[in-house]
Structure formats: C-alpha cells, structure tokens
Amino acid sequence: MTIDNALQIAHSYFGITGQIKQLPGEVDLNYLIKTPSSELLTLKISAPNPSLELFDLQTKVLLHLQQQESIEALPFPLQAKDGSHIIWHENRAVRLLNWIPGRLWAHQKLKTPALYQSLGAACAKIDQALQGFDHPHAHRAFKWDNQQINRVEQHRQLFQDPEQAHLFDHFFKLIQQKAIPKWPQLRKSIIHNDANDYNIIIAGSPEEPQVVSIIDFGDVIHTHTINELAIALAYAMMNQPRPLRAALEVVKGYHDVFPLEAIELEVLYHQVAARLLISVTNAAINKKAHPDNAYLQISESDAWNLLKKWETINPAFAYYSFRSVCGMEPHPNANAFRAWCQKQNFAPILGKPFTEVPYTHLDLRVGSTDLGNNKHFESIMPFERRINKMLENANVEVGVGGYLEIRPVYTTDAYTVMGNEGPIWRSMHLGLDIWMKSGIPFFIPFDGVVEAVQNNAAERDYGPTLIVRHQAEDFEFFTLYGHIGEEVLEEFKEGDTVKAGQQIATNGIPPINGNWPPHLHFQLMLDLLGIKGDFPGVAFPDERSVWQSICPDPNLLIGIPKLEERSEPDQNDILRKRKQKLGKGLSVSYQQPLHVVRGFKQYLYTTDGRRYLDTVNNVAHVGHEHPKVVEAAQKQIGLLNTNSRYLHTEILAYAEKLLQHFPPELSVVHFVNSGSEANELALRMAQTYTGHRDMIAIEIGYHGNTVGTVDVSSYKFDGKGGKGTPPHTQIVPLPDTFRGRYRGEDTSAKYAAHVQKAIDEIHRQGRAPAGFIAESVLSCGGQIVLPEGYLQQAYAAVRAAGGLCIADEVQVGFGRVGSHFWGFELQGVVPDIVTLGKPIGNGHPMAAVVCTRDVADAFANGMEYFSTFGGNPVSCAIGQAVLDVIAEEGLQQQAEEVGAYLRQNLLELQQQFPLIGEVRGPGLFQGFELVYPGDNLQPAAAQAAYLANRMRLHGVLMSTDGPDYNVLKIKPPMCFNHKNVDMMVTLLEKVFQEESMRV
C-alpha cells in the first residue's frame, strides 16, 4: 500500500488529511499524520484478513484504560465518521489513534534511575487498571506469550552456534525446573505484553526524562501479570554493563504503584529469560523467512548479549535483590537466622571467649587515618607492617573488624568493574577479620559438614578456604574460613563431619594465604548462590542491603563484645553543618557534592569506596599524597618546624634546588604560604622597585584573594560581588584567538598593542606603571594559550616605561606544560619576578617569589619582610621532595607525551561533536571550549556544566572555567597516564551522545 493510498483512507473514513509518513512495524502498516492544524495522529492499517477478535480486544482494552484516572497518556482510538472505532477496508482493519508526542526509549541515550523507575510505574499503572477486565480473545495462544515458552523447543535446531546453543539449553532447562512449577501460584490478568524499546515513549527535559506512555497494544494477552514487568526488564536492561542494577530501578517503580508478591519476584529472573528466549527464537524464524526485513531482527544481538550477562547473575541473588527494592528482607530466612543465633551458645572461635582476649577494633575503611597512605597496602610487606603497628599502638595481639567495611585495598585497577555509569569496585568487605600472628589455631563454632575445601589463591586471593554447612532448625547456613593455613587442604575433605569446638585451621602466612598479612577471614552465608568454594568476600557497596541479608554479621556466632559497625557521617548532615559553620562564600563542587576522604596519585576516594579520576587538581602536582612527599613531611615535622629566623639547612637546600630550574637572572627567592601571598608580595616588590602603584593586568585574570591581588584580578572585580576596575589598575583584553577581540593567527601584535595603550593611559593621568602581571597560560580565562610573541612585545613595552614584568606561575609551573619547566619559557621571555604556588607543595600550603637580584635589593629598603611560616623546615622538606619526584619519575616528559596523546584524542572527539569549538593548551594544562556551531561561536555554558556533572557521576572529576564557564579544563596530577586518557575520552564520548549535549 502506498502512502497516498493510506492518506486517502484516512480522509475517506475519518475526514483527516495532512502530511503523512510511514513508521516501522512488524505486522501492521503504521503512519504518522500531521493535520493542517498541526494535530498528530497515528493511522494503523492491518495486514490483509486480520482477526476481528484481536482488533476488538485492542480497542476495548484502550477504551477501558481511557476511563481510568490513573492513565494519563495512551494511544486511545478515535471515532470514524460513522461512530465506530474500527473500519474495514478491503479486508484490512483501519484505526486512527491519537499520537503520543515524545521520543522512543530506543533513541534515549541518558537513562537515569528515575527514568527506569518511571518505566516500571508506567507498566504498573496499566496492569493495575486492567485488573478484573477480561475479553475472550485475550486467552488466545500467542507466540509472544511467556506461557508459550515450550513452543520454542521445536526451533532449537536454528541455533548451531555453540554459545547460543548453550544459552538456549541452560535457560530453557532452568525455566522448566524453577519457574513453570510455580506458575499456578502467580496472579493472572490482561497485560500490554510488549513494553519493548520501540513501544516506550519518553518526554520531559533531557536531564530528567520520564516515561509518559506505552504504545502499540497489538500483543495484548491474558497471562501471568508478572510477565509485564519481565518483558519491560528484558528490553530496559539491554546494553547495560550491570543489567540487574537497571532492572532493580524498574522493579522499584512498578512495586511502588502496584505491589508485587514474593512468589512473583521469585520467578521474575526466569520470566525475563523466557522473554529473551522467545525473542531470539522468533528473530531466528523471521530471519529465515524474511532475511531482508531488518526490523524483524532489530533486538536479536542485544538479546543474546543480555542472555550472556543474565547467565552470570545467580537467580537467587536476583530474587533477593528484587525483594530488597520492594522493601522486603532480601533473604527470606535472614530474620529467623538472627533470632535463632540469639538462643545459641557457640563454641569460641579462638578456643576461649573474647571476654578473655585483649583485642582492638582495626579500622581499614577508606577514610582510616590508622591505615594511612596507600603505600601501606600496595604490597604484602608494608601492609603487614601497618597491621602490626596498629596492634602495637593498641598494645594488643589481636585485631578484629571489617564487616561491611568499605576498604581502599579493593579499589585498585585489578578490582575495577565497569558499571552503568563508569567504573566501580567491589570494595565492601563481607566477613569479619581476626588479625594476629601466624599459626594461631581456630575452632569450629557449631556442628556441621564440610561443604568445600580448596585453594583460592588464584581465584579470590583467599588462599586455602574452608566452607562448612550447618543446620539450624528448618534452614541451613554456612561458615567460611579464608586466608588459612594450607594444612586444611590435607586434613579435610567434602562431606567430613565437624563438631563444635573442633580445631579447624590456623591462620596462614603469605603467600600461601592469598598473600595477605596473617589473619582469619570469617564469613557467614545463608546461601552459597551456586558457588562451590570461592565465595566472594567483597561486594559492591550499592548492593549492601542484599549482601547484609545473605551474609549476616559473623559476630552473631563469635560474640565479640562492643564490636559495633562504624558508619560514615551523613552527607546531608555535613552540608547542613557546613552552611551553619562556614562562610557562605565557600562553595562546593558539583550538583551532587562528594565526600572525599582519601587521595592517592591521580585519584580521589569517597566514603562509598568509589575511586574518582581527578583531571582538575593541579595542586596535587606529583599525585595526591605521594608517598615520598608524605614521608618528607612526616620526618621533618617529627623533628622541627619553626620560623626562618633560626638557622636551618632545609631552606637553603630547597632554595638552591629550586633556583636551578630558573634562568640565571632569576636568582633570589622569598618563601611564603600561598599563591595569593606570593602575588601580593610580587606587587609590593614592583611598586617598591619603581616607586609607582599602577599595574597592568589581563582581562579575566585571577591572581589571588588578598586586597592587592583582587585589585589586579578581573576575574574577581568584574564578576559577582565585584566593584569594577580599581583606579590604579589597567585591564588589557584577554588574548583569546578563538573567541576574543582578534581571532586567528598573527594576532599577538594587536593584543600586545593594548599593553602600550594602557601605559599611555597611565601616563595621561600623570603616573607611570609599576608593572605588568600575567599568568603564563590563563587558567580562569579558559586555559588560554598566549599567542606567540605576545609576552615579548608586552614585556618590551612595560620595561620601556620603567615597569617590571611578573609571571604568575601559580597554576602552570613545575613542568606542567611539558616542553618547558615554566610556562613563561613558552614565550621565550625572562620575567623580573615569578610567583609560585599550588603545585609547589603538592597540597601543602607553601609558595614562593623568585626575582632578580636588583629587584630583591630594591625591596630590602629597611622595612623587614617576614613571613612566620614562609620557608619553615617542613615546607622546605616537602618542596624538595616534590622537585625530586618530578625528576625521578620523569613527570615533565610524561606531561609532554601524555599531553600530546590527550590533545590527539580530544581533536578526534572534536571531529565527532561540533559542539567542541576548540581544543587548546600545552602538556597537561589543556582545555576544550564548547560553543554552538556557527559563525557566532555562542558559548554552550549549559552543556559544559552538564558535561562536568555527568562526568562526575561516571567517576571522572572535571570542571568548567572561562568568562562564560563553557571551557572544560584538564590539569590533572602529573602522573596522569595514557590509560587515564583512554578512560576519560571514552566516557566523554558517551556523555556527548546524551540528549542534553545535542545542538
């Protein structure tokens, strides 16, 4: 049938005309009509000789739903000229439905937890509204009904691929054994039966999308009610790294509207698999019959991929997870087990009760100051020394703790898993650890039978592991003993009976025990989840409620007194107190602030154990909490920290080492405590040297938060709360060759000419300039790289007028630009004064001013300059360590090489997404500017803010800058590497495809 024929049918029977286009469909012919009044309608024309009963069913279902207050938007049928809802034309059924505006789920890139919940809610509203409604044809046999799963078996021969054959057989057998026997207990009703990604309509803002409708009731059927949710899950989970996490949000949304029963949750995993098997089978049949119809196989590969992932998820764990989001105790026996434990007397696991054992609670959490720097657990020897030190400090030989503790030990690359929103880690510890010297015997607390004994050194880093099965009234539980001595492998075998109080093992020694310090990992399980001997000892923190139910607190059996779970402070409470106690001018980063408790190298860690890639913290220059810098600080602060009026060698050693990186003209250093203080001192030096006050600075420049530095910081006095340019400051245009006053190449002379104009203006007012201050690469200006030759010309003009030239290297120095150690070297100039801060101390508050001998002598005019803490021994020891690390680890060269790789990747990203207007910056001081495509280069500030916040949710910390806050700045710790670039760019590409980034 042609489009013209379809439009003629619409006009003849419904009196409708307008613009028409065909839509995809499996059976029906579907058309979108836009009437002259801009009304949108759906014309559906069936295949020849359709079932009258089917169309009567669809129509009556929709008319029933139209009367329900809970149903807001569905494709309700419209009446024809004769008052009917179905017209018969040449053996075809014709219907006209109202169009539901929005976008398809299949085309939606950003899928938030709220969106998944809204999908569940939309399905639930339909199911709830259809309770009690019936129609004879709804009870037909239908190939897309999960109740017809047995029909797929006759097509088993279509799957010759070994992997597909395995998946088919695995799930078909599972459904037969675990689901079908429970079907008689399930609720039944008429359901939509086809909430696939092309039948789900989304509306709302790009940042907060919501499911507003489910269309196409062509598959409506009377079946088990839970199948509605199972079908929705089958499509919603596709292409998700962690499909179960996505499923749980849909289940929650459904349950909140139309409560689910426990038996339905018990079979939900299998019903999802049934839908997927039906889907791949029908796709295979269609492929054979209609090889040219791509629509008929549209979800085939995605369905197979989801089946592969679904197989890796234990059905019982899925069931417990479903129960959890529905507000039920995840494991049905958990509460009974806890109550049972309260009535028992268990044999002491150490041979004597803990009331007779001096012990301490060891804190190995992410934010543990006792655990300290990451170097303490990077390998076995330092980790063991740290544990022993913690025991020694408490003056005991036994340390306990760890249940549900989120540990940084498990946040290394080896434990990284890609989640639905960036990398995640199984960092939550499920057992209780007893730390003590090796060879200590442990005893069985309750009668049982050996379930498994094996060496898990390779699989789980447990070393030898023993699992014992116990019977408790009408349910069973298991105890696990990990990191134990290898003698257990010889002494026990599966099926052996063990008695309460029987010695079962000793704590092992590394590397036999999985290469850990000597201890016992003791864990309780109510379900082995089909795992034989290498049961997981850690889990994802976002699965806490489920694992806490599957693996109850081991202390229920051990009975350690006063062993309480250490909880983290509530983030909302922290924010509230922050607003009460701290100045309102102090802001926090991101729409969802981070509670950061640990840093190491290029990463920051939050209390939930998530590791964030830091791409903006140029303060932690050689890496957050670099061990060598930390050690230098600890050594010196334990010996002496005093002011510089006493003689000490640290200040001289550091001064000599620092000055080696400068041209010989810059030979004198003054130590201060911050970049603001450094720039304040530089201004005083210039004013003292010249006897003048007027300064020249660059637009959008930022030089500090003191009175003097704010007066030369356009970023501050031209921004919110600012009062405009002070009388003794002249501002010259930001030398932005992309969106500035002068654009393109060969603009340096034009921009530098404004420096001369500023000098002329100062002269016109009867004064002379004290100096010119400029960042060597402008950070707050948007990572602006000065045009070639700009500083040479500007410096020449300033010096000709008797002024001094100050290079602000507070953000850009110490090898960050890659090709040079200092940013001013990119311009081929030698300043009179250079200010240093931020990276100089790797996070320690210190800074410096380096100047020529003439400037230093002029400043020494009799008024003593003294900074109480400037140049103190601790700061100088830290400063030396920073310089040593830069040299020893080749960080300047790394900045150049990784920076080039980063730039190459960003330029390739720019080719995909024209929203990226320019990529700029040297070394690891880069940025990219977002502008709307076109000649006007309008800033895309909203997209920049969205990008930064979305990347934070994906585990990458980014930030915006520039006059219009449309520049994403990238200035990470210098240990940033190629792998980090790959991860960041991969996630950038993902976010750039989301709806909010489209222009």
PDB file of N, CA and C in Angstrom, residues 788-853:
ATOM      1  N   GLU A 788      51.795  33.503  20.149  1.00  0.00           N
ATOM      2  CA  GLU A 788      53.253  33.535  20.060  1.00  0.00           C
ATOM      3  C   GLU A 788      53.770  34.966  19.957  1.00  0.00           C
ATOM      4  N   GLY A 789      54.740  35.292  20.829  1.00  0.00           N
ATOM      5  CA  GLY A 789      55.345  36.615  20.801  1.00  0.00           C
ATOM      6  C   GLY A 789      54.629  37.650  21.642  1.00  0.00           C
ATOM      7  N   TYR A 790      53.500  37.284  22.232  1.00  0.00           N
ATOM      8  CA  TYR A 790      52.714  38.265  22.989  1.00  0.00           C
ATOM      9  C   TYR A 790      53.506  38.820  24.169  1.00  0.00           C
ATOM     10  N   LEU A 791      54.083  37.949  25.001  1.00  0.00           N
ATOM     11  CA  LEU A 791      54.800  38.441  26.173  1.00  0.00           C
ATOM     12  C   LEU A 791      56.062  39.201  25.787  1.00  0.00           C
ATOM     13  N   GLN A 792      56.722  38.789  24.724  1.00  0.00           N
ATOM     14  CA  GLN A 792      57.912  39.541  24.301  1.00  0.00           C
ATOM     15  C   GLN A 792      57.566  40.991  24.009  1.00  0.00           C
ATOM     16  N   GLN A 793      56.485  41.199  23.290  1.00  0.00           N
ATOM     17  CA  GLN A 793      56.083  42.555  22.943  1.00  0.00           C
ATOM     18  C   GLN A 793      55.545  43.312  24.154  1.00  0.00           C
ATOM     19  N   ALA A 794      54.749  42.632  24.974  1.00  0.00           N
ATOM     20  CA  ALA A 794      54.193  43.284  26.156  1.00  0.00           C
ATOM     21  C   ALA A 794      55.298  43.653  27.144  1.00  0.00           C
ATOM     22  N   TYR A 795      56.223  42.701  27.381  1.00  0.00           N
ATOM     23  CA  TYR A 795      57.322  42.977  28.304  1.00  0.00           C
ATOM     24  C   TYR A 795      58.176  44.153  27.818  1.00  0.00           C
ATOM     25  N   ALA A 796      58.427  44.180  26.522  1.00  0.00           N
ATOM     26  CA  ALA A 796      59.253  45.271  25.970  1.00  0.00           C
ATOM     27  C   ALA A 796      58.598  46.607  26.228  1.00  0.00           C
ATOM     28  N   ALA A 797      57.275  46.694  26.037  1.00  0.00           N
ATOM     29  CA  ALA A 797      56.575  47.959  26.248  1.00  0.00           C
ATOM     30  C   ALA A 797      56.607  48.362  27.721  1.00  0.00           C
ATOM     31  N   VAL A 798      56.400  47.418  28.603  1.00  0.00           N
ATOM     32  CA  VAL A 798      56.374  47.705  30.032  1.00  0.00           C
ATOM     33  C   VAL A 798      57.748  48.155  30.509  1.00  0.00           C
ATOM     34  N   ARG A 799      58.767  47.436  30.092  1.00  0.00           N
ATOM     35  CA  ARG A 799      60.118  47.786  30.540  1.00  0.00           C
ATOM     36  C   ARG A 799      60.569  49.126  29.988  1.00  0.00           C
ATOM     37  N   ALA A 800      60.127  49.432  28.784  1.00  0.00           N
ATOM     38  CA  ALA A 800      60.465  50.736  28.214  1.00  0.00           C
ATOM     39  C   ALA A 800      59.853  51.864  29.025  1.00  0.00           C
ATOM     40  N   ALA A 801      58.730  51.552  29.722  1.00  0.00           N
ATOM     41  CA  ALA A 801      58.068  52.565  30.548  1.00  0.00           C
ATOM     42  C   ALA A 801      58.552  52.518  31.988  1.00  0.00           C
ATOM     43  N   GLY A 802      59.567  51.660  32.261  1.00  0.00           N
ATOM     44  CA  GLY A 802      60.142  51.605  33.603  1.00  0.00           C
ATOM     45  C   GLY A 802      59.476  50.613  34.527  1.00  0.00           C
ATOM     46  N   GLY A 803      58.554  49.829  34.027  1.00  0.00           N
ATOM     47  CA  GLY A 803      57.844  48.875  34.872  1.00  0.00           C
ATOM     48  C   GLY A 803      58.525  47.518  34.906  1.00  0.00           C
ATOM     49  N   LEU A 804      58.052  46.684  35.833  1.00  0.00           N
ATOM     50  CA  LEU A 804      58.548  45.312  35.951  1.00  0.00           C
ATOM     51  C   LEU A 804      57.523  44.332  35.393  1.00  0.00           C
ATOM     52  N   CYS A 805      58.011  43.160  35.034  1.00  0.00           N
ATOM     53  CA  CYS A 805      57.159  42.125  34.442  1.00  0.00           C
ATOM     54  C   CYS A 805      57.078  40.934  35.388  1.00  0.00           C
ATOM     55  N   ILE A 806      55.847  40.586  35.771  1.00  0.00           N
ATOM     56  CA  ILE A 806      55.594  39.500  36.722  1.00  0.00           C
ATOM     57  C   ILE A 806      54.920  38.344  35.983  1.00  0.00           C
ATOM     58  N   ALA A 807      55.530  37.169  36.084  1.00  0.00           N
ATOM     59  CA  ALA A 807      54.923  35.962  35.525  1.00  0.00           C
ATOM     60  C   ALA A 807      54.268  35.179  36.653  1.00  0.00           C
ATOM     61  N   ASP A 808      52.968  35.030  36.571  1.00  0.00           N
ATOM     62  CA  ASP A 808      52.212  34.259  37.560  1.00  0.00           C
ATOM     63  C   ASP A 808      52.240  32.789  37.134  1.00  0.00           C
ATOM     64  N   GLU A 809      53.060  31.991  37.816  1.00  0.00           N
ATOM     65  CA  GLU A 809      53.183  30.557  37.525  1.00  0.00           C
ATOM     66  C   GLU A 809      52.517  29.724  38.612  1.00  0.00           C
ATOM     67  N   VAL A 810      51.606  30.339  39.356  1.00  0.00           N
ATOM     68  CA  VAL A 810      50.987  29.657  40.486  1.00  0.00           C
ATOM     69  C   VAL A 810      50.278  28.378  40.053  1.00  0.00           C
ATOM     70  N   GLN A 811      49.702  28.382  38.848  1.00  0.00           N
ATOM     71  CA  GLN A 811      48.987  27.184  38.399  1.00  0.00           C
ATOM     72  C   GLN A 811      49.744  26.381  37.349  1.00  0.00           C
ATOM     73  N   VAL A 812      50.608  27.022  36.588  1.00  0.00           N
ATOM     74  CA  VAL A 812      51.096  26.377  35.369  1.00  0.00           C
ATOM     75  C   VAL A 812      52.537  25.892  35.449  1.00  0.00           C
ATOM     76  N   GLY A 813      53.220  26.166  36.539  1.00  0.00           N
ATOM     77  CA  GLY A 813      54.646  25.864  36.600  1.00  0.00           C
ATOM     78  C   GLY A 813      54.993  24.438  36.957  1.00  0.00           C
ATOM     79  N   PHE A 814      56.285  24.202  37.127  1.00  0.00           N
ATOM     80  CA  PHE A 814      56.844  22.919  37.571  1.00  0.00           C
ATOM     81  C   PHE A 814      56.658  21.803  36.546  1.00  0.00           C
ATOM     82  N   GLY A 815      56.904  22.113  35.285  1.00  0.00           N
ATOM     83  CA  GLY A 815      56.929  21.099  34.241  1.00  0.00           C
ATOM     84  C   GLY A 815      55.592  20.735  33.650  1.00  0.00           C
ATOM     85  N   ARG A 816      54.538  21.379  34.080  1.00  0.00           N
ATOM     86  CA  ARG A 816      53.202  21.003  33.614  1.00  0.00           C
ATOM     87  C   ARG A 816      53.025  21.225  32.117  1.00  0.00           C
ATOM     88  N   VAL A 817      53.660  22.242  31.570  1.00  0.00           N
ATOM     89  CA  VAL A 817      53.465  22.496  30.136  1.00  0.00           C
ATOM     90  C   VAL A 817      54.214  21.484  29.282  1.00  0.00           C
ATOM     91  N   GLY A 818      55.040  20.643  29.889  1.00  0.00           N
ATOM     92  CA  GLY A 818      55.682  19.542  29.181  1.00  0.00           C
ATOM     93  C   GLY A 818      56.994  19.907  28.521  1.00  0.00           C
ATOM     94  N   SER A 819      56.960  20.771  27.541  1.00  0.00           N
ATOM     95  CA  SER A 819      58.172  21.110  26.796  1.00  0.00           C
ATOM     96  C   SER A 819      59.130  21.960  27.610  1.00  0.00           C
ATOM     97  N   HIS A 820      58.646  22.639  28.630  1.00  0.00           N
ATOM     98  CA  HIS A 820      59.466  23.506  29.475  1.00  0.00           C
ATOM     99  C   HIS A 820      59.065  23.322  30.933  1.00  0.00           C
ATOM    100  N   PHE A 821      59.929  23.777  31.817  1.00  0.00           N
ATOM    101  CA  PHE A 821      59.622  23.655  33.238  1.00  0.00           C
ATOM    102  C   PHE A 821      58.660  24.750  33.683  1.00  0.00           C
ATOM    103  N   TRP A 822      58.760  25.923  33.053  1.00  0.00           N
ATOM    104  CA  TRP A 822      57.903  27.059  33.393  1.00  0.00           C
ATOM    105  C   TRP A 822      57.105  27.490  32.168  1.00  0.00           C
ATOM    106  N   GLY A 823      55.935  28.000  32.415  1.00  0.00           N
ATOM    107  CA  GLY A 823      55.091  28.444  31.321  1.00  0.00           C
ATOM    108  C   GLY A 823      55.645  29.634  30.584  1.00  0.00           C
ATOM    109  N   PHE A 824      56.339  30.539  31.291  1.00  0.00           N
ATOM    110  CA  PHE A 824      56.851  31.741  30.609  1.00  0.00           C
ATOM    111  C   PHE A 824      57.896  31.388  29.558  1.00  0.00           C
ATOM    112  N   GLU A 825      58.518  30.209  29.708  1.00  0.00           N
ATOM    113  CA  GLU A 825      59.512  29.792  28.727  1.00  0.00           C
ATOM    114  C   GLU A 825      58.885  29.508  27.366  1.00  0.00           C
ATOM    115  N   LEU A 826      57.589  29.239  27.331  1.00  0.00           N
ATOM    116  CA  LEU A 826      56.899  29.043  26.058  1.00  0.00           C
ATOM    117  C   LEU A 826      56.942  30.306  25.210  1.00  0.00           C
ATOM    118  N   GLN A 827      57.078  31.448  25.873  1.00  0.00           N
ATOM    119  CA  GLN A 827      57.064  32.736  25.175  1.00  0.00           C
ATOM    120  C   GLN A 827      58.469  33.289  24.939  1.00  0.00           C
ATOM    121  N   GLY A 828      59.485  32.545  25.396  1.00  0.00           N
ATOM    122  CA  GLY A 828      60.852  33.000  25.165  1.00  0.00           C
ATOM    123  C   GLY A 828      61.211  34.271  25.911  1.00  0.00           C
ATOM    124  N   VAL A 829      60.698  34.445  27.117  1.00  0.00           N
ATOM    125  CA  VAL A 829      60.968  35.655  27.901  1.00  0.00           C
ATOM    126  C   VAL A 829      61.566  35.269  29.254  1.00  0.00           C
ATOM    127  N   VAL A 830      62.170  36.272  29.911  1.00  0.00           N
ATOM    128  CA  VAL A 830      62.634  36.134  31.282  1.00  0.00           C
ATOM    129  C   VAL A 830      61.982  37.239  32.100  1.00  0.00           C
ATOM    130  N   PRO A 831      61.054  36.906  32.968  1.00  0.00           N
ATOM    131  CA  PRO A 831      60.380  37.933  33.778  1.00  0.00           C
ATOM    132  C   PRO A 831      61.338  38.534  34.805  1.00  0.00           C
ATOM    133  N   ASP A 832      60.894  39.606  35.427  1.00  0.00           N
ATOM    134  CA  ASP A 832      61.641  40.190  36.543  1.00  0.00           C
ATOM    135  C   ASP A 832      61.267  39.502  37.852  1.00  0.00           C
ATOM    136  N   ILE A 833      60.025  39.042  37.923  1.00  0.00           N
ATOM    137  CA  ILE A 833      59.514  38.364  39.118  1.00  0.00           C
ATOM    138  C   ILE A 833      58.656  37.185  38.659  1.00  0.00           C
ATOM    139  N   VAL A 834      58.814  36.055  39.342  1.00  0.00           N
ATOM    140  CA  VAL A 834      57.982  34.879  39.073  1.00  0.00           C
ATOM    141  C   VAL A 834      57.340  34.443  40.386  1.00  0.00           C
ATOM    142  N   THR A 835      56.043  34.199  40.344  1.00  0.00           N
ATOM    143  CA  THR A 835      55.339  33.751  41.546  1.00  0.00           C
ATOM    144  C   THR A 835      54.960  32.278  41.396  1.00  0.00           C
ATOM    145  N   LEU A 836      55.125  31.539  42.490  1.00  0.00           N
ATOM    146  CA  LEU A 836      54.870  30.099  42.506  1.00  0.00           C
ATOM    147  C   LEU A 836      53.899  29.761  43.631  1.00  0.00           C
ATOM    148  N   GLY A 837      53.084  28.740  43.419  1.00  0.00           N
ATOM    149  CA  GLY A 837      52.143  28.298  44.452  1.00  0.00           C
ATOM    150  C   GLY A 837      51.568  26.955  44.075  1.00  0.00           C
ATOM    151  N   LYS A 838      50.408  26.638  44.582  1.00  0.00           N
ATOM    152  CA  LYS A 838      49.681  25.402  44.314  1.00  0.00           C
ATOM    153  C   LYS A 838      50.581  24.175  44.186  1.00  0.00           C
ATOM    154  N   PRO A 839      51.134  23.858  42.991  1.00  0.00           N
ATOM    155  CA  PRO A 839      51.889  22.601  42.861  1.00  0.00           C
ATOM    156  C   PRO A 839      53.194  22.562  43.636  1.00  0.00           C
ATOM    157  N   ILE A 840      53.663  23.683  44.112  1.00  0.00           N
ATOM    158  CA  ILE A 840      54.985  23.736  44.751  1.00  0.00           C
ATOM    159  C   ILE A 840      55.071  22.783  45.943  1.00  0.00           C
ATOM    160  N   GLY A 841      53.952  22.609  46.678  1.00  0.00           N
ATOM    161  CA  GLY A 841      53.957  21.762  47.866  1.00  0.00           C
ATOM    162  C   GLY A 841      53.069  20.551  47.760  1.00  0.00           C
ATOM    163  N   ASN A 842      52.559  20.293  46.541  1.00  0.00           N
ATOM    164  CA  ASN A 842      51.721  19.102  46.322  1.00  0.00           C
ATOM    165  C   ASN A 842      50.533  19.041  47.266  1.00  0.00           C
ATOM    166  N   GLY A 843      50.004  20.204  47.598  1.00  0.00           N
ATOM    167  CA  GLY A 843      48.865  20.267  48.502  1.00  0.00           C
ATOM    168  C   GLY A 843      49.206  20.899  49.838  1.00  0.00           C
ATOM    169  N   HIS A 844      50.477  20.933  50.175  1.00  0.00           N
ATOM    170  CA  HIS A 844      50.912  21.613  51.399  1.00  0.00           C
ATOM    171  C   HIS A 844      50.898  23.116  51.144  1.00  0.00           C
ATOM    172  N   PRO A 845      50.427  23.920  52.085  1.00  0.00           N
ATOM    173  CA  PRO A 845      50.344  25.367  51.867  1.00  0.00           C
ATOM    174  C   PRO A 845      51.711  26.041  51.885  1.00  0.00           C
ATOM    175  N   MET A 846      52.255  26.249  50.718  1.00  0.00           N
ATOM    176  CA  MET A 846      53.508  26.960  50.581  1.00  0.00           C
ATOM    177  C   MET A 846      53.546  27.621  49.210  1.00  0.00           C
ATOM    178  N   ALA A 847      54.402  28.601  49.071  1.00  0.00           N
ATOM    179  CA  ALA A 847      54.544  29.336  47.816  1.00  0.00           C
ATOM    180  C   ALA A 847      55.879  30.059  47.844  1.00  0.00           C
ATOM    181  N   ALA A 848      56.204  30.684  46.731  1.00  0.00           N
ATOM    182  CA  ALA A 848      57.495  31.381  46.660  1.00  0.00           C
ATOM    183  C   ALA A 848      57.428  32.495  45.627  1.00  0.00           C
ATOM    184  N   VAL A 849      58.316  33.446  45.789  1.00  0.00           N
ATOM    185  CA  VAL A 849      58.523  34.525  44.818  1.00  0.00           C
ATOM    186  C   VAL A 849      59.997  34.492  44.435  1.00  0.00           C
ATOM    187  N   VAL A 850      60.258  34.374  43.158  1.00  0.00           N
ATOM    188  CA  VAL A 850      61.622  34.363  42.650  1.00  0.00           C
ATOM    189  C   VAL A 850      61.817  35.627  41.816  1.00  0.00           C
ATOM    190  N   CYS A 851      62.936  36.321  42.041  1.00  0.00           N
ATOM    191  CA  CYS A 851      63.127  37.585  41.349  1.00  0.00           C
ATOM    192  C   CYS A 851      64.607  37.808  41.040  1.00  0.00           C
ATOM    193  N   THR A 852      64.866  38.866  40.331  1.00  0.00           N
ATOM    194  CA  THR A 852      66.250  39.224  40.027  1.00  0.00           C
ATOM    195  C   THR A 852      66.907  39.820  41.269  1.00  0.00           C
ATOM    196  N   ARG A 853      68.237  39.870  41.246  1.00  0.00           N
ATOM    197  CA  ARG A 853      68.972  40.455  42.365  1.00  0.00           C
ATOM    198  C   ARG A 853      68.629  41.929  42.530  1.00  0.00           C
TER     199      ARG A 853
END
